[in-house]
Coordinates of C-alpha atoms in Angstrom, one line a residue:
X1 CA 0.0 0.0 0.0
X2 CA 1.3 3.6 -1.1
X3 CA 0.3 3.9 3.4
X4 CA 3.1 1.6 4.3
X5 CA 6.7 3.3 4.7
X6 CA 9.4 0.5 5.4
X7 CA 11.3 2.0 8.4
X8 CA 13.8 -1.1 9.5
X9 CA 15.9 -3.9 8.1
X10 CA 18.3 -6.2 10.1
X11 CA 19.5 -9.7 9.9
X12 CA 22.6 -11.0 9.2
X13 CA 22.0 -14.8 8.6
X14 CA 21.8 -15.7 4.6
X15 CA 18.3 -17.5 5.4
X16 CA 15.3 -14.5 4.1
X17 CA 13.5 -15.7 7.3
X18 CA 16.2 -14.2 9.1
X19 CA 15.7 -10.7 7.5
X20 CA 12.7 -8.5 8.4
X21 CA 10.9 -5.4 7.5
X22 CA 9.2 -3.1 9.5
X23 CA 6.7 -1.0 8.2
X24 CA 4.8 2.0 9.8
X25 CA 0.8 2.5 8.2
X26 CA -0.4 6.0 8.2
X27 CA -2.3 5.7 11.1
X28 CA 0.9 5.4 13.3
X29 CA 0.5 1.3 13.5
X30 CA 3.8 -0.8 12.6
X31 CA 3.7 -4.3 11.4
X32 CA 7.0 -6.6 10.9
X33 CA 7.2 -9.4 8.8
X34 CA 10.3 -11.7 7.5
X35 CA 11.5 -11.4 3.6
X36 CA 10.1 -15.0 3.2
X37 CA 6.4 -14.1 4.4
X38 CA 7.0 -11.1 2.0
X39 CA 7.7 -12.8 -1.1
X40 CA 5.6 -16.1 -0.3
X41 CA 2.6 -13.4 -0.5
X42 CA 4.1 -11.8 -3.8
X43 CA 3.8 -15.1 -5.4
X44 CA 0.0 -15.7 -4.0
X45 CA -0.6 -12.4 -5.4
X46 CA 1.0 -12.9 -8.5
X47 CA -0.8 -16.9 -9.5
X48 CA -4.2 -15.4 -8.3
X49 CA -6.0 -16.8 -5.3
X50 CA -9.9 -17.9 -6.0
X51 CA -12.5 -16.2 -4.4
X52 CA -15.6 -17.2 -2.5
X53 CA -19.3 -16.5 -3.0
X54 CA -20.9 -13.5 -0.6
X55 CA -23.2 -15.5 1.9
X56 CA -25.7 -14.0 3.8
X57 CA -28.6 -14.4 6.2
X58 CA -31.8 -11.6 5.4
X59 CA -35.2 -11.2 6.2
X60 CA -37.5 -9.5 3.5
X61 CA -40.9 -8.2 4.6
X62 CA -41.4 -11.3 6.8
X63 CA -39.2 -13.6 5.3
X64 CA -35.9 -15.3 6.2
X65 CA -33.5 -16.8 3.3
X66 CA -29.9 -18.0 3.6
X67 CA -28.1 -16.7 0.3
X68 CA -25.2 -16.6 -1.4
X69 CA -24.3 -14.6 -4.4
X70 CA -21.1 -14.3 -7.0
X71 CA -20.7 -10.7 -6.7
X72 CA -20.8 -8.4 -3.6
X73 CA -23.6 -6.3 -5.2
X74 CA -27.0 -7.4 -4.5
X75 CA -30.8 -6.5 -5.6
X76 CA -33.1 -7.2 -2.6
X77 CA -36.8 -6.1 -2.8
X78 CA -35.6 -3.2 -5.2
X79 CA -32.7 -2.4 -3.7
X80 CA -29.3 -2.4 -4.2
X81 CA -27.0 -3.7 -1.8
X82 CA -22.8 -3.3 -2.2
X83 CA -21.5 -5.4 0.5
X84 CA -17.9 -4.3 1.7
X85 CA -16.9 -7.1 4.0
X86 CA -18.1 -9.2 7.1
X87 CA -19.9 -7.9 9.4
X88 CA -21.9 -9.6 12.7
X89 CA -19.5 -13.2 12.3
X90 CA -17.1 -13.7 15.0
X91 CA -13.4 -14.4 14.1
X92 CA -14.4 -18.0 12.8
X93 CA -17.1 -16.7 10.3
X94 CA -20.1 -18.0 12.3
X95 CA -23.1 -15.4 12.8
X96 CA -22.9 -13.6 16.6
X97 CA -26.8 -13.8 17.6
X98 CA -28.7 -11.0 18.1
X99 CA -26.7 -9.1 15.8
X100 CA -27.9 -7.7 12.7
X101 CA -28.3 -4.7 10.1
X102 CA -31.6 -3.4 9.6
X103 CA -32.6 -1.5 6.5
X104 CA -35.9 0.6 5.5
X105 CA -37.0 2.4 3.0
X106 CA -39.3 5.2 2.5
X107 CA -40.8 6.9 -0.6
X108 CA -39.8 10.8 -1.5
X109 CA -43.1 12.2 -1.1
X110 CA -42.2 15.4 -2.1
X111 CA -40.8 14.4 -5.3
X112 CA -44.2 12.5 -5.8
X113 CA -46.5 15.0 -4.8
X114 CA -44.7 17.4 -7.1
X115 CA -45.1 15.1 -9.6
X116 CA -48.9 14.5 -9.8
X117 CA -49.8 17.8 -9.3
X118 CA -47.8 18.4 -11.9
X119 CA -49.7 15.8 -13.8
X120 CA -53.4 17.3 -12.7
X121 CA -52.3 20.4 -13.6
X122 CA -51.3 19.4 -17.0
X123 CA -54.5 17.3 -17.6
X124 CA -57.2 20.4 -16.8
X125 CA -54.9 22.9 -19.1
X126 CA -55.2 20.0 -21.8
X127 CA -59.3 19.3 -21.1
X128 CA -59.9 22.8 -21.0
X129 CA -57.8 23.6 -24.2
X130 CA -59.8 20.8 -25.8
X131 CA -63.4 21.7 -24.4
X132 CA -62.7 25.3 -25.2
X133 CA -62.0 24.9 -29.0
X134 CA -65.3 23.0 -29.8
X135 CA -67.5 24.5 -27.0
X136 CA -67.1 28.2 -28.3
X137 CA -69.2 29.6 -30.9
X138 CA -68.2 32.0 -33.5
X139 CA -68.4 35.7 -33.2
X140 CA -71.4 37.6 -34.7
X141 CA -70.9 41.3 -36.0
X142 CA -75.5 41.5 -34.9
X143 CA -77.5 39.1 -32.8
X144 CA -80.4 40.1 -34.5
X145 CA -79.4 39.1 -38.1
X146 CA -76.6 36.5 -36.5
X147 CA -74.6 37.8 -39.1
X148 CA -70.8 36.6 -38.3
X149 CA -67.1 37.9 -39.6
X150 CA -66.3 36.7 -42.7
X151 CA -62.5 36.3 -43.7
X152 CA -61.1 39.3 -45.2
X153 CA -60.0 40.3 -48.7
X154 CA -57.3 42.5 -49.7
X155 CA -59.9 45.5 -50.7
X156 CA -61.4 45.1 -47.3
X157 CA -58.1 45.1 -45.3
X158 CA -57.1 48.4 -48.2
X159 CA -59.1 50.8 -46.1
X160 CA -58.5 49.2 -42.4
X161 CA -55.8 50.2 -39.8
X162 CA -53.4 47.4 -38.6
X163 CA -55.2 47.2 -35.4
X164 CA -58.4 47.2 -36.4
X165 CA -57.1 44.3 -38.8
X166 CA -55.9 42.3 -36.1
X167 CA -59.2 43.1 -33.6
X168 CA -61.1 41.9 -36.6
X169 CA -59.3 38.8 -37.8
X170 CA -59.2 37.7 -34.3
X171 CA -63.0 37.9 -33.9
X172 CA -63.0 36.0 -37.2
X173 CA -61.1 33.2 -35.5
X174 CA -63.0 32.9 -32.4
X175 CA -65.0 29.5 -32.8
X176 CA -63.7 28.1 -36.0
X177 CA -63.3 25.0 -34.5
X178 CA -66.9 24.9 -32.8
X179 CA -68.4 21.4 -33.0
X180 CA -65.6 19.8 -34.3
X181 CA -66.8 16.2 -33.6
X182 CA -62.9 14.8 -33.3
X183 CA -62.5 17.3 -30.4
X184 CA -65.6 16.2 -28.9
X185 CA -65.1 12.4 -28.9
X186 CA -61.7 13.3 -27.9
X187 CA -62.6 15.3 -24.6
X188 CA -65.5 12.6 -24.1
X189 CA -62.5 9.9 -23.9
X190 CA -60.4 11.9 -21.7
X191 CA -63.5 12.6 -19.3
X192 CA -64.1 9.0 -19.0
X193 CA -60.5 7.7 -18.0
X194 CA -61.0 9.9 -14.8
X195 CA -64.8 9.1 -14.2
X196 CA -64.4 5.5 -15.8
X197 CA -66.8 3.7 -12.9
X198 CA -66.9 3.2 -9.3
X199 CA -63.8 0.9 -8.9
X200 CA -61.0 4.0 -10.7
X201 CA -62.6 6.4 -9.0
X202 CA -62.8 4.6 -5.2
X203 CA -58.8 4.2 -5.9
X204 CA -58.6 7.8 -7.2
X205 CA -60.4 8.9 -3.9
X206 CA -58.5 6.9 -1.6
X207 CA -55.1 8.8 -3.1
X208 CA -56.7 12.4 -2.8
X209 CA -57.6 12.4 -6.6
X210 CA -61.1 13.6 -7.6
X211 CA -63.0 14.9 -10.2
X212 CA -64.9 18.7 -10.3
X213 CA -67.2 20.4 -12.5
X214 CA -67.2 23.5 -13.5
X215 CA -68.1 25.8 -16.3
X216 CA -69.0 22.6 -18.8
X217 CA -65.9 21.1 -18.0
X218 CA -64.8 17.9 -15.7
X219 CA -61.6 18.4 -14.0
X220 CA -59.3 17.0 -11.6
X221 CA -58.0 18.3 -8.1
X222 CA -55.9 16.9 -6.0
X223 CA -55.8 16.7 -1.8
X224 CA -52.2 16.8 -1.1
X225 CA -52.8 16.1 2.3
X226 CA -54.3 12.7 1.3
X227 CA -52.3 11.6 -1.1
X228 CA -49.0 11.8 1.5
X229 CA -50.7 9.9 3.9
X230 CA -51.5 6.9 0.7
X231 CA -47.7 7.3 0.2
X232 CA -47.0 6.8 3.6
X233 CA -49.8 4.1 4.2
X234 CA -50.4 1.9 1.2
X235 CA -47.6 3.0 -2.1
X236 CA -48.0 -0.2 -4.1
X237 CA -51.9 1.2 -4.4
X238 CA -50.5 4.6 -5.4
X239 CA -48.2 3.1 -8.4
X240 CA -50.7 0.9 -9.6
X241 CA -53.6 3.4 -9.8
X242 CA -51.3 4.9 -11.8
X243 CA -48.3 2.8 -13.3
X244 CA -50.5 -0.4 -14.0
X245 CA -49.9 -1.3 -17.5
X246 CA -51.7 -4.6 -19.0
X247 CA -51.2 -6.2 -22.6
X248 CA -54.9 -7.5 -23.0
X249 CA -56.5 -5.0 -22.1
X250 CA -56.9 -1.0 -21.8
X251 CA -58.9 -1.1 -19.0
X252 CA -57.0 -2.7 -16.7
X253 CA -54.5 -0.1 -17.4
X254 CA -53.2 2.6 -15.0
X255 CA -54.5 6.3 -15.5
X256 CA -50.7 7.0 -17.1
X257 CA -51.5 4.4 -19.5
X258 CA -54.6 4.7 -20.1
X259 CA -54.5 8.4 -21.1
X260 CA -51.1 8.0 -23.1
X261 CA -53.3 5.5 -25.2
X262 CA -55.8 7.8 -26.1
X263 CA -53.5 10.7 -26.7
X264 CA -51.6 8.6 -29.2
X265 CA -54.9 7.6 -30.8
X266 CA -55.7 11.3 -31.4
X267 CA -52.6 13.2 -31.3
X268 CA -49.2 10.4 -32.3
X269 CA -47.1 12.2 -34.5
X270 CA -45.8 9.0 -35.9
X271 CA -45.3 7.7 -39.7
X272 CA -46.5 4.5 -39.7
X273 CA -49.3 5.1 -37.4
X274 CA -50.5 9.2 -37.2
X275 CA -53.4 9.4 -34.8
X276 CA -56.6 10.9 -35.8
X277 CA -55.9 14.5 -35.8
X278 CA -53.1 14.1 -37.1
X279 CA -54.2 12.8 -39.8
X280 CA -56.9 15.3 -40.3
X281 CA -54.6 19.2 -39.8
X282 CA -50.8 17.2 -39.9
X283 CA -48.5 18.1 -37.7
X284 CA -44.9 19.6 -37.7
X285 CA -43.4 16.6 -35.6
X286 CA -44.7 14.9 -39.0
X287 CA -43.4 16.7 -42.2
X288 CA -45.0 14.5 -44.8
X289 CA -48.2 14.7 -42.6
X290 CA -48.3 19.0 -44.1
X291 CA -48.6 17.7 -47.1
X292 CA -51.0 15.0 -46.6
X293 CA -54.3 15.5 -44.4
X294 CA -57.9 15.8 -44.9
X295 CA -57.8 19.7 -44.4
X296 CA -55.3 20.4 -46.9
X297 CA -56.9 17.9 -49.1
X298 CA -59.7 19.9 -49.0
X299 CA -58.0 23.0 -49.4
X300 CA -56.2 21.5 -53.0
X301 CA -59.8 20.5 -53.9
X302 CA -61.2 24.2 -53.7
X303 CA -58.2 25.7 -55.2
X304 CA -58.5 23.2 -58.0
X305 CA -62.5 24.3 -58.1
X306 CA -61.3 28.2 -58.3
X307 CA -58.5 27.6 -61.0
X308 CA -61.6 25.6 -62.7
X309 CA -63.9 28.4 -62.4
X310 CA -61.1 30.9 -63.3
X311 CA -60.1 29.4 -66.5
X312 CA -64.1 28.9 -67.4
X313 CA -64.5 32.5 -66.9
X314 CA -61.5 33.0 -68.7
X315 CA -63.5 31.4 -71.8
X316 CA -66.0 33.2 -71.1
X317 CA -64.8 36.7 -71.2
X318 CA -62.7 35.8 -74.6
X319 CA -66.1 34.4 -76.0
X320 CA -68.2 37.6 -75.0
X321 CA -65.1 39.6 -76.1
X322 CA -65.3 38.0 -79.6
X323 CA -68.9 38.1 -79.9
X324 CA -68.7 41.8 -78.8
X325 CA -65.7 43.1 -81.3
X326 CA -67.9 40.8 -84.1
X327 CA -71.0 42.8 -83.4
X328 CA -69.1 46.0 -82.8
X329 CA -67.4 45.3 -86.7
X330 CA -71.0 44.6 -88.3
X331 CA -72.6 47.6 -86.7
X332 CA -69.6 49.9 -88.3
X333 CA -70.2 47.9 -91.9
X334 CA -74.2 48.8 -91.5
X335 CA -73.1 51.9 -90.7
X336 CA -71.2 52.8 -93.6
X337 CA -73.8 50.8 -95.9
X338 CA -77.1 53.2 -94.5
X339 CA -74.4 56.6 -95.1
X340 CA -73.8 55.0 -98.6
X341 CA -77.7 54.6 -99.5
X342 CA -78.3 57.4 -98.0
X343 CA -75.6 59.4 -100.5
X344 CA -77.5 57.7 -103.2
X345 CA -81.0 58.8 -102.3
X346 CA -80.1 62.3 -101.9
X347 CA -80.9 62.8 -98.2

């Protein structure tokens, strides 16, 4: 060891027992030990001594088990264990009674807590969002008539201050997505994950989670207060309420799961599979998506319909033209014909 500082040698005899060393370890101890002990270790060092498996005595939540492992680190009811050497063994290895180490874990409520409120939070901005856009009903410039803001055109915006642009356009917005049934069925979906029958929401109760409604819309809030003492109380029904994830079936999901399902459905940004609206407005996480989506479908149909219509009236305008110049060219010939006869009858 880089500790060790060798202080002493004597020994005159030619055997390397006879010879010693002395050492002094950085904590002020000394050892001494003969040339032959020295280099009989350098050689076990050197050839490589075997090593023995970790055993261990434990008791998990109830349960004793004798074990024995390769490796020194250990997993033990989601833990893991490093052990560093012997510990509770009297100097012939075997266990000292009564002695143990006791270990216990506790969940970082904080951290939690954060987290779901973090998660409620998220979920009413999202609902909200949702409800909002097909809930609210267009602008209308008279109740009476019901008479609503139509888009502008370029002679309209001509005589229109920048402002009073912008005030307009944004009442021409307002509602354009009102009963858009994709947004509908969406927030219908969303409502019933957190309302989904008695069962979800007796678990969603029991961890401070519950739903409110307010202003058309069904929300969550959370008791913090509750939900601590669930972490503190009964975890495992914490995590599953929300972490439970099942192959066969959606509903057995957790919330988490349940509501990244639907999402994906609606919202998945992916090539192979683009969810629903998606596939109906594309998205920028989706390039080819831009391109390709009912709404700009129908956009390329009614462009096609007005360069249709232009290109009729177009032919319509050259017909009338020539029809026009053609009766404008026989009028001047009956014209010159009447002066002509009239020449020749003396008026």
């Amino acid at each position: 060891s880089s500790d060790l500082i060798m202080v002493g040698m004597d020994g005159d005899a030619a055997d390397l027992s006879d010879y010693t060393l002395t050492f002094n370890t950085s904590n002020g101890a000394s050892r001494t030990v003969t040339l032959d002990e020295l280099l009989s270790q350098s050689r076990e060092l050197a050839n490589g001594t075997s090593g023995t498996d970790a055993a261990f005595s434990v008791t998990v939540n109830g349960k004793q088990m004798d074990l024995t492992r390769s490796s020194n680190t250990v997993s033990l009811d989601g833990m893991d264990l490093t052990l560093k050497g012997t510990f509770n063994v009297d100097e012939s290895g075997n266990a000292i009674a009564g002695e143990s180490v006791t270990l216990s874990s506790s969940a970082d409520s904080d951290t939690i807590v954060d987290a779901i409120q973090s998660f409620v939070d998220d979920y009413n901005e999202i609902s909200k969002a949702i409800h909002d856009a097909f809930a609210t009903q267009p602008a209308e410039k008279s109740s009476t008539s019901h008479t609503r803001y139509e888009p502008l055109t370029d002679d309209d915006k001509s005589g229109m201050s920048e402002s009073a642009i912008a005030s307009y356009e944004e009442k021409a917005k307002q509602g354009i997505l009102f009963g858009d049934s994709d947004l509908s069925s969406l927030y219908s979906r969303l409502t019933s994950i957190i309302s989904a029958g008695s069962a979800t929401q007796q678990a969603m109760k029991d961890v401070g989670l519950e739903t409110t409604y307010s202003g058309g819309v069904t929300t969550l809030k959370l008791n913090t207060d509750k939900l601590r003492s669930a972490l503190e109380s009964t975890p495992d029904k914490v995590k599953d309420l929300f972490s439970t994830s099942s192959t066969t079936s959606n509903t057995s999901n957790g919330l988490m799961a349940r509501l990244k399902s639907t999402l994906d459905s609606y919202a998945s940004s992916s090539y192979a599979n683009p969810g629903i609206l998606v596939n109906k407005a594309g998205s920028k996480s989706n390039s080819s998506s831009l391109l390709s989506n009912s709404i700009q479908k129908q956009i390329n149909r009614v462009q096609e319909q007005i360069e249709r219509w232009q290109t009729k009236m177009s032919s319509k305008i050259d017909y009338y033209t020539r029809q026009f110049t053609a009766l404008e060219q026989l009028m001047n010939t009956m014209n010159s014909q009447s002066s002509a006869l009239a020449g020749m009858l003396g008026y």
